[in-house]
């Protein structure tokens, strides 16, 4: 297991209350020994003007997953901050919920690198993102 902190899905979802995570209805749904998953609706909150999932919303989902995963890999008073994120938008999505799956590429003492892939309800890859965080 890569996680150094205890966490439940209920506690992770409570972290979203009163911030962008809650506003976009991002829901943590799975926590395994090495991955974390969350879903987000594709609706008026997350659409761009042409009715597709906004690329920025995908990045919010990716950064949320990577940042929470990064925090779970720290101890004590440590936390993480994002240094860089990139996203390749591969397939448009008009409705439903997308699922982000986050896994570690590197969890060092000073920085971390996270791969976040976002899938539509048919399991097709829609966005591939990588987040680098600094441990502070």
PDB file of N, CA and C in Angstrom, residues 29-135:
ATOM      1  N   UNK A  29     -15.033   7.502  -5.172  1.00  0.00           N
ATOM      2  CA  UNK A  29     -15.805   6.262  -5.198  1.00  0.00           C
ATOM      3  C   UNK A  29     -14.996   5.008  -4.952  1.00  0.00           C
ATOM      4  N   UNK A  30     -13.672   5.087  -5.085  1.00  0.00           N
ATOM      5  CA  UNK A  30     -12.869   3.877  -4.899  1.00  0.00           C
ATOM      6  C   UNK A  30     -11.478   4.254  -4.425  1.00  0.00           C
ATOM      7  N   UNK A  31     -10.990   3.505  -3.451  1.00  0.00           N
ATOM      8  CA  UNK A  31      -9.646   3.665  -2.919  1.00  0.00           C
ATOM      9  C   UNK A  31      -9.057   2.276  -2.777  1.00  0.00           C
ATOM     10  N   UNK A  32      -8.047   1.964  -3.608  1.00  0.00           N
ATOM     11  CA  UNK A  32      -7.400   0.656  -3.533  1.00  0.00           C
ATOM     12  C   UNK A  32      -6.037   0.832  -2.879  1.00  0.00           C
ATOM     13  N   UNK A  33      -5.223  -0.207  -2.908  1.00  0.00           N
ATOM     14  CA  UNK A  33      -3.890  -0.112  -2.311  1.00  0.00           C
ATOM     15  C   UNK A  33      -2.977   0.837  -3.060  1.00  0.00           C
ATOM     16  N   UNK A  34      -3.297   1.137  -4.326  1.00  0.00           N
ATOM     17  CA  UNK A  34      -2.404   1.998  -5.094  1.00  0.00           C
ATOM     18  C   UNK A  34      -3.107   2.978  -6.029  1.00  0.00           C
ATOM     19  N   UNK A  35      -4.435   2.999  -6.033  1.00  0.00           N
ATOM     20  CA  UNK A  35      -5.166   3.936  -6.894  1.00  0.00           C
ATOM     21  C   UNK A  35      -6.299   4.602  -6.127  1.00  0.00           C
ATOM     22  N   UNK A  36      -6.740   5.713  -6.675  1.00  0.00           N
ATOM     23  CA  UNK A  36      -7.898   6.412  -6.132  1.00  0.00           C
ATOM     24  C   UNK A  36      -8.751   6.838  -7.325  1.00  0.00           C
ATOM     25  N   UNK A  37     -10.079   6.729  -7.181  1.00  0.00           N
ATOM     26  CA  UNK A  37     -10.988   7.046  -8.272  1.00  0.00           C
ATOM     27  C   UNK A  37     -12.088   7.981  -7.799  1.00  0.00           C
ATOM     28  N   UNK A  38     -12.505   8.852  -8.713  1.00  0.00           N
ATOM     29  CA  UNK A  38     -13.614   9.755  -8.423  1.00  0.00           C
ATOM     30  C   UNK A  38     -14.380   9.990  -9.715  1.00  0.00           C
ATOM     31  N   UNK A  39     -15.652  10.365  -9.570  1.00  0.00           N
ATOM     32  CA  UNK A  39     -16.488  10.678 -10.727  1.00  0.00           C
ATOM     33  C   UNK A  39     -16.923  12.133 -10.666  1.00  0.00           C
ATOM     34  N   UNK A  40     -17.335  12.639 -11.820  1.00  0.00           N
ATOM     35  CA  UNK A  40     -17.818  14.015 -11.937  1.00  0.00           C
ATOM     36  C   UNK A  40     -18.909  14.034 -13.005  1.00  0.00           C
ATOM     37  N   UNK A  41     -19.988  14.790 -12.780  1.00  0.00           N
ATOM     38  CA  UNK A  41     -21.038  14.855 -13.790  1.00  0.00           C
ATOM     39  C   UNK A  41     -20.612  15.668 -14.999  1.00  0.00           C
ATOM     40  N   UNK A  42     -21.180  15.307 -16.133  1.00  0.00           N
ATOM     41  CA  UNK A  42     -21.042  16.112 -17.349  1.00  0.00           C
ATOM     42  C   UNK A  42     -22.415  16.737 -17.559  1.00  0.00           C
ATOM     43  N   UNK A  43     -22.541  17.986 -17.122  1.00  0.00           N
ATOM     44  CA  UNK A  43     -23.820  18.700 -17.185  1.00  0.00           C
ATOM     45  C   UNK A  43     -23.528  20.195 -17.271  1.00  0.00           C
ATOM     46  N   UNK A  44     -24.508  21.026 -17.006  1.00  0.00           N
ATOM     47  CA  UNK A  44     -24.351  22.472 -17.128  1.00  0.00           C
ATOM     48  C   UNK A  44     -23.218  23.044 -16.293  1.00  0.00           C
ATOM     49  N   UNK A  45     -22.874  22.400 -15.187  1.00  0.00           N
ATOM     50  CA  UNK A  45     -21.772  22.887 -14.346  1.00  0.00           C
ATOM     51  C   UNK A  45     -20.413  22.664 -14.986  1.00  0.00           C
ATOM     52  N   UNK A  46     -20.326  21.649 -15.843  1.00  0.00           N
ATOM     53  CA  UNK A  46     -19.025  21.248 -16.368  1.00  0.00           C
ATOM     54  C   UNK A  46     -18.925  21.342 -17.890  1.00  0.00           C
ATOM     55  N   UNK A  47     -19.990  21.828 -18.542  1.00  0.00           N
ATOM     56  CA  UNK A  47     -19.979  21.984 -19.996  1.00  0.00           C
ATOM     57  C   UNK A  47     -19.234  23.245 -20.410  1.00  0.00           C
ATOM     58  N   UNK A  48     -18.661  23.224 -21.609  1.00  0.00           N
ATOM     59  CA  UNK A  48     -18.223  24.444 -22.267  1.00  0.00           C
ATOM     60  C   UNK A  48     -19.395  24.925 -23.122  1.00  0.00           C
ATOM     61  N   UNK A  49     -19.293  26.113 -23.735  1.00  0.00           N
ATOM     62  CA  UNK A  49     -20.452  26.675 -24.445  1.00  0.00           C
ATOM     63  C   UNK A  49     -21.018  25.816 -25.574  1.00  0.00           C
ATOM     64  N   UNK A  50     -20.265  24.835 -26.076  1.00  0.00           N
ATOM     65  CA  UNK A  50     -20.743  24.011 -27.181  1.00  0.00           C
ATOM     66  C   UNK A  50     -21.320  22.675 -26.719  1.00  0.00           C
ATOM     67  N   UNK A  51     -21.554  22.536 -25.405  1.00  0.00           N
ATOM     68  CA  UNK A  51     -22.234  21.359 -24.887  1.00  0.00           C
ATOM     69  C   UNK A  51     -21.353  20.159 -24.588  1.00  0.00           C
ATOM     70  N   UNK A  52     -20.045  20.326 -24.662  1.00  0.00           N
ATOM     71  CA  UNK A  52     -19.110  19.243 -24.332  1.00  0.00           C
ATOM     72  C   UNK A  52     -18.494  19.482 -22.960  1.00  0.00           C
ATOM     73  N   UNK A  53     -17.962  18.425 -22.380  1.00  0.00           N
ATOM     74  CA  UNK A  53     -17.217  18.549 -21.135  1.00  0.00           C
ATOM     75  C   UNK A  53     -16.091  19.557 -21.321  1.00  0.00           C
ATOM     76  N   UNK A  54     -16.032  20.540 -20.462  1.00  0.00           N
ATOM     77  CA  UNK A  54     -15.011  21.584 -20.523  1.00  0.00           C
ATOM     78  C   UNK A  54     -13.659  20.989 -20.145  1.00  0.00           C
ATOM     79  N   UNK A  55     -12.639  21.294 -20.925  1.00  0.00           N
ATOM     80  CA  UNK A  55     -11.301  20.797 -20.613  1.00  0.00           C
ATOM     81  C   UNK A  55     -10.835  21.221 -19.237  1.00  0.00           C
ATOM     82  N   UNK A  56     -11.215  22.430 -18.820  1.00  0.00           N
ATOM     83  CA  UNK A  56     -10.848  22.897 -17.481  1.00  0.00           C
ATOM     84  C   UNK A  56     -11.486  22.070 -16.382  1.00  0.00           C
ATOM     85  N   UNK A  57     -12.706  21.595 -16.618  1.00  0.00           N
ATOM     86  CA  UNK A  57     -13.369  20.734 -15.630  1.00  0.00           C
ATOM     87  C   UNK A  57     -12.625  19.407 -15.512  1.00  0.00           C
ATOM     88  N   UNK A  58     -12.172  18.878 -16.651  1.00  0.00           N
ATOM     89  CA  UNK A  58     -11.370  17.651 -16.606  1.00  0.00           C
ATOM     90  C   UNK A  58     -10.100  17.863 -15.792  1.00  0.00           C
ATOM     91  N   UNK A  59      -9.489  19.029 -15.955  1.00  0.00           N
ATOM     92  CA  UNK A  59      -8.272  19.337 -15.204  1.00  0.00           C
ATOM     93  C   UNK A  59      -8.580  19.472 -13.711  1.00  0.00           C
ATOM     94  N   UNK A  60      -9.736  20.040 -13.376  1.00  0.00           N
ATOM     95  CA  UNK A  60     -10.122  20.120 -11.962  1.00  0.00           C
ATOM     96  C   UNK A  60     -10.245  18.714 -11.370  1.00  0.00           C
ATOM     97  N   UNK A  61     -10.895  17.796 -12.095  1.00  0.00           N
ATOM     98  CA  UNK A  61     -11.010  16.418 -11.617  1.00  0.00           C
ATOM     99  C   UNK A  61      -9.625  15.793 -11.454  1.00  0.00           C
ATOM    100  N   UNK A  62      -8.766  15.982 -12.449  1.00  0.00           N
ATOM    101  CA  UNK A  62      -7.424  15.397 -12.394  1.00  0.00           C
ATOM    102  C   UNK A  62      -6.624  15.969 -11.224  1.00  0.00           C
ATOM    103  N   UNK A  63      -6.637  17.281 -11.058  1.00  0.00           N
ATOM    104  CA  UNK A  63      -5.856  17.885  -9.973  1.00  0.00           C
ATOM    105  C   UNK A  63      -6.421  17.515  -8.612  1.00  0.00           C
ATOM    106  N   UNK A  64      -7.731  17.390  -8.519  1.00  0.00           N
ATOM    107  CA  UNK A  64      -8.343  16.951  -7.264  1.00  0.00           C
ATOM    108  C   UNK A  64      -7.851  15.551  -6.896  1.00  0.00           C
ATOM    109  N   UNK A  65      -7.913  14.640  -7.841  1.00  0.00           N
ATOM    110  CA  UNK A  65      -7.466  13.273  -7.575  1.00  0.00           C
ATOM    111  C   UNK A  65      -5.986  13.225  -7.216  1.00  0.00           C
ATOM    112  N   UNK A  66      -5.136  13.883  -8.005  1.00  0.00           N
ATOM    113  CA  UNK A  66      -3.700  13.842  -7.745  1.00  0.00           C
ATOM    114  C   UNK A  66      -3.314  14.511  -6.444  1.00  0.00           C
ATOM    115  N   UNK A  67      -3.964  15.612  -6.118  1.00  0.00           N
ATOM    116  CA  UNK A  67      -3.646  16.313  -4.878  1.00  0.00           C
ATOM    117  C   UNK A  67      -4.062  15.517  -3.645  1.00  0.00           C
ATOM    118  N   UNK A  68      -5.245  14.920  -3.707  1.00  0.00           N
ATOM    119  CA  UNK A  68      -5.694  14.096  -2.580  1.00  0.00           C
ATOM    120  C   UNK A  68      -4.807  12.858  -2.455  1.00  0.00           C
ATOM    121  N   UNK A  69      -4.491  12.220  -3.574  1.00  0.00           N
ATOM    122  CA  UNK A  69      -3.590  11.062  -3.531  1.00  0.00           C
ATOM    123  C   UNK A  69      -2.239  11.473  -2.952  1.00  0.00           C
ATOM    124  N   UNK A  70      -1.724  12.624  -3.389  1.00  0.00           N
ATOM    125  CA  UNK A  70      -0.448  13.109  -2.873  1.00  0.00           C
ATOM    126  C   UNK A  70      -0.490  13.335  -1.381  1.00  0.00           C
ATOM    127  N   UNK A  71      -1.567  13.926  -0.899  1.00  0.00           N
ATOM    128  CA  UNK A  71      -1.716  14.152   0.540  1.00  0.00           C
ATOM    129  C   UNK A  71      -1.738  12.825   1.300  1.00  0.00           C
ATOM    130  N   UNK A  72      -2.421  11.834   0.742  1.00  0.00           N
ATOM    131  CA  UNK A  72      -2.489  10.532   1.416  1.00  0.00           C
ATOM    132  C   UNK A  72      -1.125   9.850   1.485  1.00  0.00           C
ATOM    133  N   UNK A  73      -0.182  10.300   0.664  1.00  0.00           N
ATOM    134  CA  UNK A  73       1.177   9.738   0.667  1.00  0.00           C
ATOM    135  C   UNK A  73       2.134  10.531   1.548  1.00  0.00           C
ATOM    136  N   UNK A  74       1.611  11.498   2.309  1.00  0.00           N
ATOM    137  CA  UNK A  74       2.454  12.278   3.215  1.00  0.00           C
ATOM    138  C   UNK A  74       2.150  11.889   4.649  1.00  0.00           C
ATOM    139  N   UNK A  75       2.946  12.446   5.564  1.00  0.00           N
ATOM    140  CA  UNK A  75       2.781  12.151   6.987  1.00  0.00           C
ATOM    141  C   UNK A  75       2.806  13.435   7.799  1.00  0.00           C
ATOM    142  N   UNK A  76       2.224  13.370   9.000  1.00  0.00           N
ATOM    143  CA  UNK A  76       2.301  14.473   9.954  1.00  0.00           C
ATOM    144  C   UNK A  76       1.809  15.785   9.383  1.00  0.00           C
ATOM    145  N   UNK A  77       2.640  16.820   9.505  1.00  0.00           N
ATOM    146  CA  UNK A  77       2.281  18.160   9.060  1.00  0.00           C
ATOM    147  C   UNK A  77       2.542  18.393   7.578  1.00  0.00           C
ATOM    148  N   UNK A  78       3.049  17.396   6.877  1.00  0.00           N
ATOM    149  CA  UNK A  78       3.321  17.559   5.452  1.00  0.00           C
ATOM    150  C   UNK A  78       2.019  17.732   4.670  1.00  0.00           C
ATOM    151  N   UNK A  79       2.126  18.443   3.561  1.00  0.00           N
ATOM    152  CA  UNK A  79       1.029  18.521   2.604  1.00  0.00           C
ATOM    153  C   UNK A  79       1.645  18.600   1.218  1.00  0.00           C
ATOM    154  N   UNK A  80       0.817  18.727   0.205  1.00  0.00           N
ATOM    155  CA  UNK A  80       1.321  18.833  -1.167  1.00  0.00           C
ATOM    156  C   UNK A  80       0.698  20.042  -1.848  1.00  0.00           C
ATOM    157  N   UNK A  81       1.433  20.581  -2.800  1.00  0.00           N
ATOM    158  CA  UNK A  81       0.914  21.644  -3.661  1.00  0.00           C
ATOM    159  C   UNK A  81       1.244  21.264  -5.101  1.00  0.00           C
ATOM    160  N   UNK A  82       0.366  21.635  -5.990  1.00  0.00           N
ATOM    161  CA  UNK A  82       0.595  21.338  -7.399  1.00  0.00           C
ATOM    162  C   UNK A  82       1.680  22.225  -7.980  1.00  0.00           C
ATOM    163  N   UNK A  83       2.573  21.631  -8.762  1.00  0.00           N
ATOM    164  CA  UNK A  83       3.618  22.379  -9.468  1.00  0.00           C
ATOM    165  C   UNK A  83       3.288  22.519 -10.949  1.00  0.00           C
ATOM    166  N   UNK A  84       2.782  21.441 -11.546  1.00  0.00           N
ATOM    167  CA  UNK A  84       2.516  21.451 -12.985  1.00  0.00           C
ATOM    168  C   UNK A  84       1.467  20.391 -13.288  1.00  0.00           C
ATOM    169  N   UNK A  85       0.576  20.744 -14.197  1.00  0.00           N
ATOM    170  CA  UNK A  85      -0.400  19.770 -14.661  1.00  0.00           C
ATOM    171  C   UNK A  85      -0.532  19.915 -16.175  1.00  0.00           C
ATOM    172  N   UNK A  86      -0.676  18.801 -16.853  1.00  0.00           N
ATOM    173  CA  UNK A  86      -0.977  18.843 -18.277  1.00  0.00           C
ATOM    174  C   UNK A  86      -2.123  17.883 -18.540  1.00  0.00           C
ATOM    175  N   UNK A  87      -2.803  18.125 -19.637  1.00  0.00           N
ATOM    176  CA  UNK A  87      -3.946  17.286 -19.975  1.00  0.00           C
ATOM    177  C   UNK A  87      -4.071  17.186 -21.481  1.00  0.00           C
ATOM    178  N   UNK A  88      -4.235  15.985 -21.962  1.00  0.00           N
ATOM    179  CA  UNK A  88      -4.532  15.730 -23.360  1.00  0.00           C
ATOM    180  C   UNK A  88      -5.992  15.316 -23.447  1.00  0.00           C
ATOM    181  N   UNK A  89      -6.785  16.134 -24.124  1.00  0.00           N
ATOM    182  CA  UNK A  89      -8.213  15.870 -24.274  1.00  0.00           C
ATOM    183  C   UNK A  89      -8.397  15.035 -25.539  1.00  0.00           C
ATOM    184  N   UNK A  90      -8.852  13.816 -25.352  1.00  0.00           N
ATOM    185  CA  UNK A  90      -8.845  12.818 -26.416  1.00  0.00           C
ATOM    186  C   UNK A  90     -10.220  12.614 -27.040  1.00  0.00           C
ATOM    187  N   UNK A  91     -11.255  12.663 -26.232  1.00  0.00           N
ATOM    188  CA  UNK A  91     -12.615  12.378 -26.711  1.00  0.00           C
ATOM    189  C   UNK A  91     -13.586  13.313 -26.001  1.00  0.00           C
ATOM    190  N   UNK A  92     -14.526  13.864 -26.756  1.00  0.00           N
ATOM    191  CA  UNK A  92     -15.548  14.718 -26.175  1.00  0.00           C
ATOM    192  C   UNK A  92     -16.616  13.897 -25.460  1.00  0.00           C
ATOM    193  N   UNK A  93     -17.190  14.495 -24.428  1.00  0.00           N
ATOM    194  CA  UNK A  93     -18.276  13.864 -23.671  1.00  0.00           C
ATOM    195  C   UNK A  93     -19.384  14.906 -23.516  1.00  0.00           C
ATOM    196  N   UNK A  94     -20.626  14.501 -23.778  1.00  0.00           N
ATOM    197  CA  UNK A  94     -21.755  15.428 -23.700  1.00  0.00           C
ATOM    198  C   UNK A  94     -22.611  15.262 -22.450  1.00  0.00           C
ATOM    199  N   UNK A  95     -22.643  14.060 -21.865  1.00  0.00           N
ATOM    200  CA  UNK A  95     -23.533  13.823 -20.721  1.00  0.00           C
ATOM    201  C   UNK A  95     -23.028  12.642 -19.907  1.00  0.00           C
ATOM    202  N   UNK A  96     -23.706  12.405 -18.794  1.00  0.00           N
ATOM    203  CA  UNK A  96     -23.354  11.283 -17.921  1.00  0.00           C
ATOM    204  C   UNK A  96     -22.369  11.697 -16.847  1.00  0.00           C
ATOM    205  N   UNK A  97     -21.544  10.747 -16.449  1.00  0.00           N
ATOM    206  CA  UNK A  97     -20.484  11.007 -15.463  1.00  0.00           C
ATOM    207  C   UNK A  97     -19.183  10.471 -16.030  1.00  0.00           C
ATOM    208  N   UNK A  98     -18.121  11.193 -15.799  1.00  0.00           N
ATOM    209  CA  UNK A  98     -16.796  10.702 -16.154  1.00  0.00           C
ATOM    210  C   UNK A  98     -16.119  10.183 -14.891  1.00  0.00           C
ATOM    211  N   UNK A  99     -15.200   9.232 -15.073  1.00  0.00           N
ATOM    212  CA  UNK A  99     -14.481   8.610 -13.953  1.00  0.00           C
ATOM    213  C   UNK A  99     -12.991   8.859 -14.133  1.00  0.00           C
ATOM    214  N   UNK A 100     -12.388   9.430 -13.097  1.00  0.00           N
ATOM    215  CA  UNK A 100     -10.953   9.638 -13.082  1.00  0.00           C
ATOM    216  C   UNK A 100     -10.282   8.551 -12.269  1.00  0.00           C
ATOM    217  N   UNK A 101      -9.207   7.998 -12.794  1.00  0.00           N
ATOM    218  CA  UNK A 101      -8.428   6.958 -12.122  1.00  0.00           C
ATOM    219  C   UNK A 101      -7.005   7.487 -11.969  1.00  0.00           C
ATOM    220  N   UNK A 102      -6.547   7.578 -10.735  1.00  0.00           N
ATOM    221  CA  UNK A 102      -5.256   8.177 -10.420  1.00  0.00           C
ATOM    222  C   UNK A 102      -4.307   7.117  -9.874  1.00  0.00           C
ATOM    223  N   UNK A 103      -3.081   7.107 -10.437  1.00  0.00           N
ATOM    224  CA  UNK A 103      -2.061   6.194  -9.924  1.00  0.00           C
ATOM    225  C   UNK A 103      -0.725   6.925  -9.879  1.00  0.00           C
ATOM    226  N   UNK A 104       0.120   6.502  -8.970  1.00  0.00           N
ATOM    227  CA  UNK A 104       1.420   7.144  -8.780  1.00  0.00           C
ATOM    228  C   UNK A 104       2.405   6.692  -9.845  1.00  0.00           C
ATOM    229  N   UNK A 105       3.141   7.655 -10.382  1.00  0.00           N
ATOM    230  CA  UNK A 105       4.298   7.350 -11.212  1.00  0.00           C
ATOM    231  C   UNK A 105       5.572   7.500 -10.389  1.00  0.00           C
ATOM    232  N   UNK A 106       5.529   8.402  -9.380  1.00  0.00           N
ATOM    233  CA  UNK A 106       6.676   8.626  -8.493  1.00  0.00           C
ATOM    234  C   UNK A 106       6.168   9.258  -7.196  1.00  0.00           C
ATOM    235  N   UNK A 107       6.553   8.710  -6.058  1.00  0.00           N
ATOM    236  CA  UNK A 107       6.194   9.296  -4.765  1.00  0.00           C
ATOM    237  C   UNK A 107       7.461   9.488  -3.937  1.00  0.00           C
ATOM    238  N   UNK A 108       8.197  10.527  -4.235  1.00  0.00           N
ATOM    239  CA  UNK A 108       9.431  10.826  -3.520  1.00  0.00           C
ATOM    240  C   UNK A 108       9.186  11.714  -2.314  1.00  0.00           C
ATOM    241  N   UNK A 109      10.242  11.984  -1.609  1.00  0.00           N
ATOM    242  CA  UNK A 109      10.157  12.809  -0.411  1.00  0.00           C
ATOM    243  C   UNK A 109       9.969  14.289  -0.684  1.00  0.00           C
ATOM    244  N   UNK A 110      10.337  14.745  -1.879  1.00  0.00           N
ATOM    245  CA  UNK A 110      10.223  16.166  -2.224  1.00  0.00           C
ATOM    246  C   UNK A 110       9.191  16.451  -3.301  1.00  0.00           C
ATOM    247  N   UNK A 111       8.970  15.490  -4.189  1.00  0.00           N
ATOM    248  CA  UNK A 111       7.947  15.682  -5.212  1.00  0.00           C
ATOM    249  C   UNK A 111       7.323  14.348  -5.594  1.00  0.00           C
ATOM    250  N   UNK A 112       6.171  14.463  -6.235  1.00  0.00           N
ATOM    251  CA  UNK A 112       5.410  13.288  -6.665  1.00  0.00           C
ATOM    252  C   UNK A 112       4.937  13.530  -8.098  1.00  0.00           C
ATOM    253  N   UNK A 113       4.718  12.450  -8.835  1.00  0.00           N
ATOM    254  CA  UNK A 113       4.147  12.546 -10.174  1.00  0.00           C
ATOM    255  C   UNK A 113       2.984  11.557 -10.242  1.00  0.00           C
ATOM    256  N   UNK A 114       1.832  12.059 -10.671  1.00  0.00           N
ATOM    257  CA  UNK A 114       0.594  11.283 -10.708  1.00  0.00           C
ATOM    258  C   UNK A 114       0.051  11.226 -12.121  1.00  0.00           C
ATOM    259  N   UNK A 115      -0.405  10.055 -12.533  1.00  0.00           N
ATOM    260  CA  UNK A 115      -1.081   9.863 -13.812  1.00  0.00           C
ATOM    261  C   UNK A 115      -2.569   9.751 -13.528  1.00  0.00           C
ATOM    262  N   UNK A 116      -3.353  10.582 -14.195  1.00  0.00           N
ATOM    263  CA  UNK A 116      -4.805  10.555 -14.024  1.00  0.00           C
ATOM    264  C   UNK A 116      -5.443  10.367 -15.390  1.00  0.00           C
ATOM    265  N   UNK A 117      -6.146   9.270 -15.568  1.00  0.00           N
ATOM    266  CA  UNK A 117      -6.867   9.005 -16.805  1.00  0.00           C
ATOM    267  C   UNK A 117      -8.355   9.143 -16.531  1.00  0.00           C
ATOM    268  N   UNK A 118      -9.053   9.806 -17.443  1.00  0.00           N
ATOM    269  CA  UNK A 118     -10.483  10.063 -17.290  1.00  0.00           C
ATOM    270  C   UNK A 118     -11.231   9.334 -18.397  1.00  0.00           C
ATOM    271  N   UNK A 119     -12.262   8.587 -17.993  1.00  0.00           N
ATOM    272  CA  UNK A 119     -13.018   7.729 -18.897  1.00  0.00           C
ATOM    273  C   UNK A 119     -14.491   8.132 -18.905  1.00  0.00           C
ATOM    274  N   UNK A 120     -15.161   7.917 -20.044  1.00  0.00           N
ATOM    275  CA  UNK A 120     -16.599   8.137 -20.103  1.00  0.00           C
ATOM    276  C   UNK A 120     -17.317   6.893 -19.571  1.00  0.00           C
ATOM    277  N   UNK A 121     -18.635   6.902 -19.611  1.00  0.00           N
ATOM    278  CA  UNK A 121     -19.413   5.790 -19.056  1.00  0.00           C
ATOM    279  C   UNK A 121     -19.274   4.504 -19.855  1.00  0.00           C
ATOM    280  N   UNK A 122     -18.775   4.602 -21.068  1.00  0.00           N
ATOM    281  CA  UNK A 122     -18.533   3.405 -21.875  1.00  0.00           C
ATOM    282  C   UNK A 122     -17.103   2.886 -21.697  1.00  0.00           C
ATOM    283  N   UNK A 123     -16.352   3.501 -20.795  1.00  0.00           N
ATOM    284  CA  UNK A 123     -14.987   3.065 -20.521  1.00  0.00           C
ATOM    285  C   UNK A 123     -13.960   3.556 -21.523  1.00  0.00           C
ATOM    286  N   UNK A 124     -14.339   4.532 -22.355  1.00  0.00           N
ATOM    287  CA  UNK A 124     -13.412   5.073 -23.356  1.00  0.00           C
ATOM    288  C   UNK A 124     -12.594   6.211 -22.748  1.00  0.00           C
ATOM    289  N   UNK A 125     -11.309   6.234 -23.057  1.00  0.00           N
ATOM    290  CA  UNK A 125     -10.421   7.278 -22.551  1.00  0.00           C
ATOM    291  C   UNK A 125     -10.808   8.618 -23.157  1.00  0.00           C
ATOM    292  N   UNK A 126     -11.031   9.608 -22.297  1.00  0.00           N
ATOM    293  CA  UNK A 126     -11.423  10.945 -22.732  1.00  0.00           C
ATOM    294  C   UNK A 126     -10.324  11.970 -22.503  1.00  0.00           C
ATOM    295  N   UNK A 127      -9.543  11.760 -21.458  1.00  0.00           N
ATOM    296  CA  UNK A 127      -8.499  12.715 -21.099  1.00  0.00           C
ATOM    297  C   UNK A 127      -7.395  11.963 -20.366  1.00  0.00           C
ATOM    298  N   UNK A 128      -6.157  12.298 -20.688  1.00  0.00           N
ATOM    299  CA  UNK A 128      -5.011  11.740 -19.984  1.00  0.00           C
ATOM    300  C   UNK A 128      -4.220  12.907 -19.416  1.00  0.00           C
ATOM    301  N   UNK A 129      -4.017  12.897 -18.117  1.00  0.00           N
ATOM    302  CA  UNK A 129      -3.393  14.027 -17.437  1.00  0.00           C
ATOM    303  C   UNK A 129      -2.258  13.554 -16.543  1.00  0.00           C
ATOM    304  N   UNK A 130      -1.283  14.445 -16.337  1.00  0.00           N
ATOM    305  CA  UNK A 130      -0.199  14.151 -15.401  1.00  0.00           C
ATOM    306  C   UNK A 130      -0.015  15.367 -14.509  1.00  0.00           C
ATOM    307  N   UNK A 131       0.060  15.127 -13.209  1.00  0.00           N
ATOM    308  CA  UNK A 131       0.217  16.170 -12.201  1.00  0.00           C
ATOM    309  C   UNK A 131       1.523  15.940 -11.436  1.00  0.00           C
ATOM    310  N   UNK A 132       2.293  17.005 -11.301  1.00  0.00           N
ATOM    311  CA  UNK A 132       3.488  16.967 -10.458  1.00  0.00           C
ATOM    312  C   UNK A 132       3.207  17.815  -9.222  1.00  0.00           C
ATOM    313  N   UNK A 133       3.456  17.253  -8.056  1.00  0.00           N
ATOM    314  CA  UNK A 133       3.244  17.973  -6.805  1.00  0.00           C
ATOM    315  C   UNK A 133       4.557  18.087  -6.046  1.00  0.00           C
ATOM    316  N   UNK A 134       4.634  19.128  -5.218  1.00  0.00           N
ATOM    317  CA  UNK A 134       5.755  19.291  -4.297  1.00  0.00           C
ATOM    318  C   UNK A 134       5.263  18.946  -2.900  1.00  0.00           C
ATOM    319  N   UNK A 135       6.073  18.234  -2.156  1.00  0.00           N
ATOM    320  CA  UNK A 135       5.772  17.924  -0.764  1.00  0.00           C
ATOM    321  C   UNK A 135       6.306  19.068   0.082  1.00  0.00           C
TER     322      UNK A 135
END
